[in-house]
């Protein structure tokens, strides 16, 4: 089996040459946005319910260590800060079905820088 970054490289995409990764995180019936900012060196899990995900952070650190060519891959991955936004600074869901549209709102805001 190949890792994600190896499959992408076969198609000419080097994820470590990007400024930022935006990842749709789907867990059961819930949606969230994962952000890995390679320029500012942070990892963020943005959840419409205000939850945190140590599993997502661990997976992203492992991907950074595996995909990005550095002399000390683990130290590079561990150098990324983990950012948690205060619930009042982001839109939170107030019902059982709006996490998908809110996740898209997060992604649009990230791309447009708002």
mmCIF file of C-alpha atoms in Angstrom, residues 1-12 15 63 66-67:
data_model
loop_
_atom_site.group_PDB
_atom_site.id
_atom_site.type_symbol
_atom_site.label_atom_id
_atom_site.label_comp_id
_atom_site.label_asym_id
_atom_site.label_seq_id
_atom_site.Cartn_x
_atom_site.Cartn_y
_atom_site.Cartn_z
ATOM 1 C CA UNK A 1 0.000 0.000 0.000
ATOM 2 C CA UNK A 2 1.090 3.541 -0.718
ATOM 3 C CA UNK A 3 0.715 6.553 1.529
ATOM 4 C CA UNK A 4 -1.423 9.505 0.450
ATOM 5 C CA UNK A 5 1.581 11.705 -0.293
ATOM 6 C CA UNK A 6 3.138 8.993 -2.491
ATOM 7 C CA UNK A 7 -0.048 8.624 -4.546
ATOM 8 C CA UNK A 8 -0.276 12.383 -5.005
ATOM 9 C CA UNK A 9 3.399 12.660 -6.035
ATOM 10 C CA UNK A 10 2.763 10.082 -8.774
ATOM 11 C CA UNK A 11 0.282 12.606 -10.215
ATOM 12 C CA UNK A 12 2.721 15.512 -9.914
ATOM 13 C CA UNK A 15 1.706 18.425 -0.822
ATOM 14 C CA UNK A 63 1.696 12.833 7.543
ATOM 15 C CA UNK A 66 6.298 11.085 6.238
ATOM 16 C CA UNK A 67 5.653 13.500 3.367
#
